[in-house]
Amino acid sequence: MLTKRIVACLDVRDGVVVKGVRFKNHTVMGDIIELAQRYRDEGVDELVFYDIIASIEGRVVEKNWVKRVARVLDVPFCVAGGIRTMEDAKIILNEGADKVSINSPALERPEFITELAQVFGVQSVVVGVDSRKEDDRWVVYQYTGDETKTVKTTHDLLVWLRMVQNMGAGEVVLNCMANDGVRQGYDIEQLAAARKILNIPLIASGGAGEREHFLNVFNEAHVDGALAASVFHTGHLHIGALKNYLRDNGLHVRI
Amino acid sequence: MITIVESGGANISSILFALERIGAKAEWTADPDKIAKSARVMLPGVGAARDAMEQMRAKELDQCVKSLTCPVFGICLGVQMLFEHSEEGNADMLGIIPAKVRKFDKEEGKTIPHMGWNNVSFSDPKHPLLTGMREEEYFYFVHSYFAPVGEYTLGACTYFSNDFSAIVAQDNFMGCQFHPERSGPAGSQILENFSKL
């Protein structure tokens, strides 16, 4: 049986892993390779490396560390941040990444999703989406890596997700912005709504604080994976212990 | 020495790194003469079946691989290539294993691609490719098409109502649907087992 995935996200800035609250006030959490290996040893199912300022500055993610990660890591990993061209994606995938994740560039030019899927296969194309509730609907935001440049788009979340899926995305990471970094639990309502219209894998992001939050999002929103960052970086939750807890509560996880 | 068939389009650096981690020497080439003289051959595969087979034929690698007598190991699309035919692009494959690759059935609550870690049960745990495996081992899969279970199946996996081959072996041809280079210690063990065949 396919297991539920625990995904650790490492926000990378200037070659080190950082974490802020609601996308701001970034503090240094540690070295990329060191953290990647620690999570692999704890039993993480997948890693996402997200260059948080690459998209804003209009440059591609620094790639020298992608190869270093690929060399040591024996679990899948995805690279996100400022991937705008086929060449950007090709370099990162050739360096050994399994997937690329695009967010703002997909909003700038949705056909980019299709172009990536046709050349690299849908399995390599993840679309990241940032959204929050406003006036009884969820609205997609762009350039969320930098608070001063973040803009609200005209996209309704559910319409955008349907489009992303039709354009050829192989997976969606939905980051519920209001919950991000505040550790009060995932946005079950929003994720369940997204789940209903997606038949590609859906990864929950934003809000993990306690192990119960993971259990709830798998049981109630039926997501395929749950992503978290700071609760793992700080050592508040140990991935191995978390997976034991999920297994003891009836979920199918890789131990 | 393991020779990796460079059929084009395939991202092979993660496989090269995985072989490096287990201390196996590897080289990659698209030269049929070099491949024909190899001690062990690996057939990776990322991309779509029809494109991949067209590239194999254009480089005259199809006949070369079919005539190999050394141990050959296909990964993901690489193992699907060993079969007769794939529904993906209605493509004729190498035809070494007599069965057809088809797309996962659509079912309620089933996401496609089949992406993530799934457990594999082994039909012949004593096979040298499976040395050191636990009874039910998890591996990392990413695929939308699958090869059915048959006499050639060493490890079987289930996704909703579809049972499929996760590991196959027929004479000197073998391979796995999952990505051993991304499947933790169990995946590394399979690669190491192959490197010692």
Short mmCIF file of C-alpha atoms in Angstrom, two decimals:
data_model
loop_
_atom_site.label_atom_id
_atom_site.label_comp_id
_atom_site.label_asym_id
_atom_site.label_seq_id
_atom_site.Cartn_x
_atom_site.Cartn_y
_atom_site.Cartn_z
CA MET A 1 0.00 0.00 0.00
CA LEU A 2 1.25 3.46 -0.89
CA THR A 3 2.41 5.20 2.27
CA LYS A 4 1.64 8.71 3.46
CA ARG A 5 4.71 10.87 2.94
CA ILE A 6 6.47 13.09 5.46
CA VAL A 7 8.25 15.86 3.62
CA ALA A 8 10.81 18.17 5.21
CA CYS A 9 11.24 21.56 3.62
CA LEU A 10 14.55 23.35 3.80
CA ASP A 11 14.32 27.03 2.94
CA VAL A 12 17.69 27.96 1.51
CA ARG A 13 19.13 31.47 1.49
CA ASP A 14 22.72 32.21 0.55
CA GLY A 15 23.59 28.51 0.84
CA VAL A 16 22.28 27.92 4.37
CA VAL A 17 18.93 26.67 5.67
CA VAL A 18 16.75 29.42 7.19
CA LYS A 19 13.27 29.67 8.62
CA GLY A 20 11.04 32.65 9.34
CA VAL A 21 7.53 33.08 10.66
CA ARG A 22 4.94 33.85 8.00
CA PHE A 23 7.74 34.23 5.45
CA LYS A 24 9.65 36.94 7.31
CA ASN A 25 12.33 37.36 10.00
CA HIS A 26 14.51 34.59 8.69
CA THR A 27 16.89 32.93 11.12
CA VAL A 28 19.69 30.53 10.21
CA MET A 29 18.83 26.89 10.99
CA GLY A 30 21.94 25.08 9.74
CA ASP A 31 23.97 23.61 6.88
CA ILE A 32 22.12 22.12 3.87
CA ILE A 33 23.96 18.80 3.67
CA GLU A 34 24.01 18.32 7.45
CA LEU A 35 20.25 18.85 7.79
CA ALA A 36 19.48 16.75 4.69
CA GLN A 37 21.47 13.83 6.11
CA ARG A 38 19.91 14.21 9.54
CA TYR A 39 16.40 13.99 8.09
CA ARG A 40 17.34 11.06 5.87
CA ASP A 41 18.61 9.25 8.98
CA GLU A 42 15.40 10.11 10.87
CA GLY A 43 13.40 8.51 8.04
CA VAL A 44 12.10 11.44 6.00
CA ASP A 45 10.33 10.34 2.80
CA GLU A 46 11.26 13.33 0.70
CA LEU A 47 13.01 16.70 0.91
CA VAL A 48 12.22 20.03 -0.70
CA PHE A 49 14.91 22.68 -1.05
CA TYR A 50 13.41 26.07 -1.61
CA ASP A 51 15.54 29.07 -2.50
CA ILE A 52 13.32 31.68 -0.93
CA ILE A 53 14.65 34.77 -2.67
CA ALA A 54 15.57 33.40 -6.08
CA SER A 55 12.16 34.06 -7.59
CA ILE A 56 12.10 37.65 -6.44
CA GLU A 57 15.49 38.61 -7.73
CA GLY A 58 14.76 37.13 -11.15
CA ARG A 59 17.68 34.75 -10.92
CA VAL A 60 17.78 30.99 -10.92
CA VAL A 61 18.48 29.10 -7.73
CA GLU A 62 22.20 28.68 -7.00
CA LYS A 63 22.95 25.22 -8.27
CA ASN A 64 26.28 24.28 -6.81
CA TRP A 65 24.67 22.66 -3.77
CA VAL A 66 22.17 20.60 -5.82
CA LYS A 67 24.89 18.24 -6.95
CA ARG A 68 26.33 18.02 -3.44
CA VAL A 69 22.90 17.01 -2.13
CA ALA A 70 22.36 14.48 -4.95
CA ARG A 71 25.71 12.89 -4.18
CA VAL A 72 24.89 12.09 -0.53
CA LEU A 73 21.11 11.72 -0.50
CA ASP A 74 19.38 8.39 -1.20
CA VAL A 75 15.80 9.64 -0.88
CA PRO A 76 13.99 11.82 -3.43
CA PHE A 77 14.34 15.58 -3.41
CA CYS A 78 12.80 18.54 -5.15
CA VAL A 79 14.30 21.95 -5.88
CA ALA A 80 12.23 25.12 -5.95
CA GLY A 81 12.95 28.78 -6.43
CA GLY A 82 13.20 30.99 -9.49
CA ILE A 83 13.05 28.22 -12.11
CA ARG A 84 11.83 30.16 -15.15
CA THR A 85 13.25 28.44 -18.23
CA MET A 86 13.64 24.94 -19.62
CA GLU A 87 17.39 25.38 -19.26
CA ASP A 88 17.04 26.20 -15.52
CA ALA A 89 15.01 23.01 -15.01
CA LYS A 90 17.30 20.89 -17.16
CA ILE A 91 20.39 21.90 -15.21
CA ILE A 92 18.78 21.15 -11.83
CA LEU A 93 17.39 17.77 -12.95
CA ASN A 94 20.71 16.82 -14.57
CA GLU A 95 22.53 17.69 -11.36
CA GLY A 96 20.45 14.93 -9.75
CA ALA A 97 17.25 16.51 -8.40
CA ASP A 98 14.14 14.36 -8.90
CA LYS A 99 11.65 17.18 -9.30
CA VAL A 100 11.49 20.90 -9.83
CA SER A 101 8.80 23.00 -8.23
CA ILE A 102 7.53 26.19 -9.79
CA ASN A 103 5.23 28.77 -8.25
CA SER A 104 5.47 32.42 -9.34
CA PRO A 105 6.75 31.52 -12.86
CA ALA A 106 3.69 29.28 -13.35
CA LEU A 107 1.47 32.26 -12.53
CA GLU A 108 3.44 34.46 -14.91
CA ARG A 109 3.13 31.95 -17.76
CA PRO A 110 1.00 28.83 -17.12
CA GLU A 111 2.13 27.19 -20.41
CA PHE A 112 5.49 26.71 -18.72
CA ILE A 113 3.93 23.83 -16.74
CA THR A 114 3.01 22.04 -19.98
CA GLU A 115 6.40 22.65 -21.56
CA LEU A 116 8.18 21.18 -18.54
CA ALA A 117 5.85 18.18 -18.39
CA GLN A 118 6.33 17.37 -22.08
CA VAL A 119 10.11 17.35 -21.87
CA PHE A 120 10.78 16.01 -18.37
CA GLY A 121 7.57 14.06 -17.68
CA VAL A 122 4.76 15.02 -15.33
CA GLN A 123 6.49 13.22 -12.45
CA SER A 124 9.21 15.87 -12.41
CA VAL A 125 6.90 18.88 -12.33
CA VAL A 126 5.58 20.14 -9.01
CA VAL A 127 3.51 23.29 -8.81
CA GLY A 128 3.63 25.21 -5.55
CA VAL A 129 0.65 27.35 -4.65
CA ASP A 130 0.34 29.97 -1.89
CA SER A 131 -3.16 30.95 -0.93
CA ARG A 132 -5.29 32.44 1.83
CA LYS A 133 -8.98 32.92 2.50
CA GLU A 134 -10.57 36.27 1.71
CA ASP A 135 -14.30 36.96 1.67
CA ASP A 136 -15.31 33.30 1.65
CA ARG A 137 -12.96 32.21 -1.13
CA TRP A 138 -9.32 31.24 -1.34
CA VAL A 139 -7.10 33.57 -3.33
CA VAL A 140 -3.71 32.74 -4.85
CA TYR A 141 -0.72 34.93 -3.97
CA GLN A 142 2.48 35.48 -5.93
CA TYR A 143 6.08 36.37 -5.00
CA THR A 144 5.51 35.26 -1.42
CA GLY A 145 9.24 34.79 -0.81
CA ASP A 146 9.59 38.52 -0.08
CA GLU A 147 6.95 40.28 1.99
CA THR A 148 7.54 43.62 0.27
CA LYS A 149 6.91 42.13 -3.20
CA THR A 150 4.06 39.74 -2.42
CA VAL A 151 0.99 40.39 -4.55
CA LYS A 152 -2.53 39.03 -4.56
CA THR A 153 -3.44 37.52 -7.94
CA THR A 154 -6.86 37.40 -9.53
CA HIS A 155 -6.83 33.60 -9.37
CA ASP A 156 -9.39 31.76 -7.30
CA LEU A 157 -7.52 28.83 -5.71
CA LEU A 158 -9.80 26.05 -6.91
CA VAL A 159 -9.97 27.37 -10.48
CA TRP A 160 -6.19 27.72 -10.52
CA LEU A 161 -5.64 24.18 -9.19
CA ARG A 162 -7.86 22.73 -11.90
CA MET A 163 -5.87 24.66 -14.50
CA VAL A 164 -2.51 23.57 -13.04
CA GLN A 165 -3.64 19.95 -13.18
CA ASN A 166 -4.86 20.27 -16.76
CA MET A 167 -1.61 21.94 -17.83
CA GLY A 168 0.35 18.84 -16.76
CA ALA A 169 1.49 19.26 -13.17
CA GLY A 170 2.48 15.95 -11.55
CA GLU A 171 2.00 17.13 -7.97
CA VAL A 172 0.78 20.17 -6.04
CA VAL A 173 2.21 21.60 -2.82
CA LEU A 174 -0.47 23.81 -1.31
CA ASN A 175 0.84 26.28 1.22
CA CYS A 176 -1.92 27.76 3.32
CA MET A 177 -0.36 31.15 4.07
CA ALA A 178 -2.43 32.10 7.10
CA ASN A 179 -1.24 28.95 8.88
CA ASP A 180 2.41 29.08 7.82
CA GLY A 181 4.91 29.10 10.66
CA VAL A 182 2.31 29.54 13.41
CA ARG A 183 2.10 25.84 14.37
CA GLN A 184 -1.64 25.75 14.96
CA GLY A 185 -2.33 22.92 12.52
CA TYR A 186 -2.89 22.56 8.79
CA ASP A 187 -5.81 24.30 7.08
CA ILE A 188 -7.98 21.18 6.79
CA GLU A 189 -10.89 22.95 5.12
CA GLN A 190 -8.78 24.43 2.36
CA LEU A 191 -6.78 21.25 1.78
CA ALA A 192 -9.91 19.09 1.67
CA ALA A 193 -11.38 21.42 -0.94
CA ALA A 194 -8.20 21.13 -3.01
CA ARG A 195 -8.20 17.34 -2.58
CA LYS A 196 -11.67 17.09 -4.08
CA ILE A 197 -10.61 18.57 -7.40
CA LEU A 198 -7.10 17.12 -7.74
CA ASN A 199 -6.39 13.60 -8.94
CA ILE A 200 -2.64 14.16 -8.80
CA PRO A 201 -0.73 13.92 -5.49
CA LEU A 202 -1.35 16.78 -3.04
CA ILE A 203 1.12 17.83 -0.34
CA ALA A 204 -0.12 19.92 2.61
CA SER A 205 2.04 22.82 3.74
CA GLY A 206 1.75 25.44 6.46
CA GLY A 207 0.81 25.06 10.09
CA ALA A 208 2.43 21.88 11.42
CA GLY A 209 3.18 22.21 15.12
CA GLU A 210 2.28 18.93 16.83
CA ARG A 211 2.13 15.31 15.73
CA GLU A 212 -1.69 15.39 15.96
CA HIS A 213 -1.71 17.98 13.15
CA PHE A 214 -0.17 15.42 10.80
CA LEU A 215 -2.64 12.73 11.80
CA ASN A 216 -5.55 15.14 11.26
CA VAL A 217 -4.49 16.36 7.85
CA PHE A 218 -4.02 12.79 6.57
CA ASN A 219 -7.29 11.56 8.04
CA GLU A 220 -9.45 14.58 7.30
CA ALA A 221 -8.03 16.18 4.14
CA HIS A 222 -6.75 12.89 2.63
CA VAL A 223 -3.54 14.48 1.38
CA ASP A 224 -0.72 12.30 0.07
CA GLY A 225 2.01 14.02 2.03
CA ALA A 226 2.52 16.60 4.74
CA LEU A 227 5.33 19.10 4.60
CA ALA A 228 6.91 20.89 7.54
CA ALA A 229 10.06 22.84 8.27
CA SER A 230 10.57 24.55 11.60
CA VAL A 231 9.11 21.78 13.79
CA PHE A 232 11.77 19.47 12.37
CA HIS A 233 14.62 22.02 12.30
CA THR A 234 14.16 22.94 15.97
CA GLY A 235 13.93 19.30 17.01
CA HIS A 236 10.42 19.81 18.40
CA LEU A 237 9.32 16.79 16.35
CA HIS A 238 11.58 13.88 15.46
CA ILE A 239 10.54 12.40 12.10
CA GLY A 240 11.06 8.79 13.22
CA ALA A 241 8.96 9.27 16.36
CA LEU A 242 6.31 11.11 14.34
CA LYS A 243 6.05 8.22 11.88
CA ASN A 244 5.79 5.69 14.73
CA TYR A 245 2.94 7.75 16.17
CA LEU A 246 1.15 7.87 12.79
CA ARG A 247 1.56 4.10 12.35
CA ASP A 248 0.23 3.46 15.86
CA ASN A 249 -2.79 5.51 14.90
CA GLY A 250 -3.58 3.41 11.86
CA LEU A 251 -1.80 5.22 9.06
CA HIS A 252 0.37 3.42 6.55
CA VAL A 253 3.86 4.93 6.72
CA ARG A 254 7.36 3.77 5.86
CA ILE A 255 9.25 2.89 9.05
CA MET B 1 32.47 -2.02 -14.09
CA ILE B 2 28.85 -1.19 -14.81
CA THR B 3 28.06 0.35 -18.18
CA ILE B 4 25.07 2.68 -18.20
CA VAL B 5 23.26 2.94 -21.53
CA GLU B 6 22.98 6.60 -22.44
CA SER B 7 19.79 6.48 -24.46
CA GLY B 8 19.23 10.23 -24.34
CA GLY B 9 16.98 12.36 -22.19
CA ALA B 10 17.53 10.18 -19.16
CA ASN B 11 18.90 11.84 -16.06
CA ILE B 12 21.66 9.48 -15.05
CA SER B 13 23.63 11.49 -12.51
CA SER B 14 21.53 10.28 -9.57
CA ILE B 15 22.25 6.67 -10.62
CA LEU B 16 25.95 7.43 -11.01
CA PHE B 17 25.99 8.93 -7.50
CA ALA B 18 24.17 5.91 -6.07
CA LEU B 19 26.73 3.55 -7.62
CA GLU B 20 29.50 5.78 -6.27
CA ARG B 21 27.99 5.44 -2.76
CA ILE B 22 28.17 1.62 -2.91
CA GLY B 23 31.69 1.78 -4.32
CA ALA B 24 30.80 0.37 -7.77
CA LYS B 25 32.67 1.66 -10.80
CA ALA B 26 30.46 2.94 -13.59
CA GLU B 27 30.70 4.59 -16.98
CA TRP B 28 28.04 5.73 -19.39
CA THR B 29 28.01 5.46 -23.16
CA ALA B 30 25.78 5.29 -26.22
CA ASP B 31 28.35 3.25 -28.16
CA PRO B 32 26.86 -0.20 -29.01
CA ASP B 33 30.31 -1.79 -29.37
CA LYS B 34 31.33 -0.70 -25.89
CA ILE B 35 28.03 -1.89 -24.43
CA ALA B 36 28.35 -5.27 -26.15
CA LYS B 37 31.68 -5.86 -24.41
CA SER B 38 30.48 -4.83 -20.93
CA ALA B 39 30.43 -7.06 -17.85
CA ARG B 40 27.20 -5.50 -16.56
CA VAL B 41 24.76 -3.12 -18.23
CA MET B 42 22.28 -0.75 -16.70
CA LEU B 43 19.35 0.66 -18.62
CA PRO B 44 17.99 3.79 -16.96
CA GLY B 45 14.92 5.61 -18.13
CA VAL B 46 13.20 8.86 -17.52
CA GLY B 47 10.71 10.23 -19.99
CA ALA B 48 8.09 8.74 -22.27
CA ALA B 49 8.16 5.20 -23.73
CA ARG B 50 7.80 6.09 -27.42
CA ASP B 51 10.49 8.80 -27.36
CA ALA B 52 12.86 6.59 -25.41
CA MET B 53 12.43 3.65 -27.82
CA GLU B 54 12.87 5.92 -30.85
CA GLN B 55 16.14 7.17 -29.39
CA MET B 56 17.25 3.59 -28.70
CA ARG B 57 16.55 2.62 -32.33
CA ALA B 58 18.16 5.75 -33.75
CA LYS B 59 21.36 4.90 -31.88
CA GLU B 60 21.07 1.16 -32.76
CA LEU B 61 20.94 0.37 -29.09
CA ASP B 62 17.79 -1.79 -29.30
CA GLN B 63 19.42 -4.73 -31.10
CA CYS B 64 22.56 -4.27 -29.02
CA VAL B 65 20.69 -4.58 -25.69
CA LYS B 66 18.57 -7.52 -26.90
CA SER B 67 21.66 -9.52 -27.82
CA LEU B 68 23.46 -9.00 -24.49
CA THR B 69 24.32 -12.09 -22.46
CA CYS B 70 25.77 -10.27 -19.41
CA PRO B 71 23.54 -9.20 -16.47
CA VAL B 72 21.31 -6.31 -17.59
CA PHE B 73 19.36 -4.14 -15.14
CA GLY B 74 16.57 -1.76 -16.18
CA ILE B 75 15.29 1.02 -13.94
CA CYS B 76 11.78 2.52 -14.15
CA LEU B 77 11.16 3.12 -17.87
CA GLY B 78 14.28 1.04 -18.42
CA VAL B 79 12.60 -2.08 -17.05
CA GLN B 80 9.41 -1.33 -19.01
CA MET B 81 11.57 -1.33 -22.16
CA LEU B 82 12.29 -5.03 -21.61
CA PHE B 83 8.62 -5.82 -22.27
CA GLU B 84 6.81 -6.26 -25.61
CA HIS B 85 4.73 -3.14 -25.82
CA SER B 86 3.61 -0.10 -23.87
CA GLU B 87 0.29 1.68 -23.92
CA GLU B 88 2.26 4.89 -23.45
CA GLY B 89 2.38 6.29 -26.98
CA ASN B 90 1.38 2.81 -28.28
CA ALA B 91 5.08 1.93 -28.42
CA ASP B 92 6.74 -1.35 -29.36
CA MET B 93 9.42 -2.09 -26.79
CA LEU B 94 12.39 -4.51 -26.82
CA GLY B 95 10.21 -7.63 -26.51
CA ILE B 96 12.49 -9.60 -24.18
CA ILE B 97 9.78 -10.33 -21.58
CA PRO B 98 6.47 -11.51 -23.08
CA ALA B 99 3.95 -9.12 -21.53
CA LYS B 100 2.54 -5.67 -22.14
CA VAL B 101 2.90 -2.48 -20.12
CA ARG B 102 -0.29 -0.58 -19.50
CA LYS B 103 -1.63 2.50 -17.75
CA PHE B 104 -2.99 2.39 -14.20
CA ASP B 105 -6.78 2.10 -14.08
CA LYS B 106 -8.57 5.18 -12.84
CA GLU B 107 -10.25 4.61 -9.50
CA GLU B 108 -11.91 6.73 -6.85
CA GLY B 109 -9.30 8.34 -4.59
CA LYS B 110 -6.36 7.05 -6.66
CA THR B 111 -3.81 9.65 -7.72
CA ILE B 112 -1.76 9.13 -10.87
CA PRO B 113 1.25 9.05 -11.13
CA HIS B 114 1.74 6.37 -8.47
CA MET B 115 4.24 8.51 -6.57
CA GLY B 116 5.82 7.70 -3.24
CA TRP B 117 6.94 4.77 -1.09
CA ASN B 118 5.18 1.43 -1.43
CA ASN B 119 5.92 -2.02 -0.02
CA VAL B 120 7.05 -4.93 -2.17
CA SER B 121 6.56 -8.62 -1.43
CA PHE B 122 9.05 -11.09 -2.82
CA SER B 123 8.16 -14.32 -4.64
CA ASP B 124 11.69 -15.73 -4.53
CA PRO B 125 13.60 -14.24 -1.55
CA LYS B 126 16.58 -16.50 -2.29
CA HIS B 127 17.26 -14.85 -5.64
CA PRO B 128 20.75 -13.23 -5.52
CA LEU B 129 19.25 -9.86 -6.47
CA LEU B 130 17.27 -9.92 -3.21
CA THR B 131 20.09 -10.71 -0.77
CA GLY B 132 19.59 -8.78 2.48
CA MET B 133 15.97 -7.79 1.83
CA ARG B 134 13.46 -7.74 4.69
CA GLU B 135 10.18 -9.56 4.18
CA GLU B 136 8.27 -6.45 3.11
CA GLU B 137 10.54 -3.66 1.94
CA TYR B 138 9.61 -0.09 0.94
CA PHE B 139 10.81 1.48 -2.28
CA TYR B 140 10.26 4.83 -3.99
CA PHE B 141 8.05 4.72 -7.09
CA VAL B 142 7.13 7.35 -9.67
CA HIS B 143 5.20 6.04 -12.67
CA SER B 144 1.86 6.02 -14.47
CA TYR B 145 2.35 2.78 -16.43
CA PHE B 146 3.06 -0.67 -15.08
CA ALA B 147 4.09 -4.19 -16.09
CA PRO B 148 1.73 -6.96 -14.97
CA VAL B 149 2.71 -9.76 -12.60
CA GLY B 150 3.98 -12.92 -14.34
CA GLU B 151 6.44 -15.80 -14.03
CA TYR B 152 9.26 -13.26 -14.37
CA THR B 153 8.11 -11.30 -11.26
CA LEU B 154 10.53 -11.33 -8.30
CA GLY B 155 8.76 -8.62 -6.32
CA ALA B 156 5.13 -7.57 -6.58
CA CYS B 157 3.43 -4.35 -5.54
CA THR B 158 -0.19 -3.21 -5.37
CA TYR B 159 -1.76 0.15 -6.13
CA PHE B 160 -5.51 0.10 -5.54
CA SER B 161 -6.84 -2.75 -7.75
CA ASN B 162 -3.69 -2.97 -9.90
CA ASP B 163 -1.09 -5.59 -8.98
CA PHE B 164 2.14 -5.01 -10.82
CA SER B 165 5.78 -6.09 -11.13
CA ALA B 166 8.15 -4.10 -8.92
CA ILE B 167 11.16 -6.34 -9.61
CA VAL B 168 11.55 -8.72 -12.54
CA ALA B 169 14.14 -11.22 -13.70
CA GLN B 170 14.23 -13.36 -16.80
CA ASP B 171 17.52 -15.08 -17.62
CA ASN B 172 20.17 -12.32 -17.58
CA PHE B 173 17.61 -9.52 -17.92
CA MET B 174 16.22 -7.93 -14.77
CA GLY B 175 15.17 -4.62 -13.34
CA CYS B 176 12.90 -2.67 -11.07
CA GLN B 177 10.02 -0.28 -11.52
CA PHE B 178 11.01 1.80 -8.48
CA HIS B 179 14.06 4.04 -8.24
CA PRO B 180 16.72 2.12 -6.27
CA GLU B 181 18.91 5.23 -6.28
CA ARG B 182 16.20 7.02 -4.29
CA SER B 183 14.98 4.13 -2.12
CA GLY B 184 17.23 4.45 0.92
CA PRO B 185 19.30 1.50 2.20
CA ALA B 186 17.04 -1.13 0.57
CA GLY B 187 17.53 0.46 -2.84
CA SER B 188 21.29 0.65 -2.36
CA GLN B 189 21.29 -3.03 -1.39
CA ILE B 190 19.60 -4.01 -4.68
CA LEU B 191 22.17 -2.02 -6.66
CA GLU B 192 24.96 -3.65 -4.67
CA ASN B 193 23.46 -7.10 -5.29
CA PHE B 194 23.36 -6.40 -9.01
CA SER B 195 26.95 -5.14 -9.00
CA LYS B 196 28.05 -8.50 -7.57
CA LEU B 197 26.10 -10.81 -9.92
#
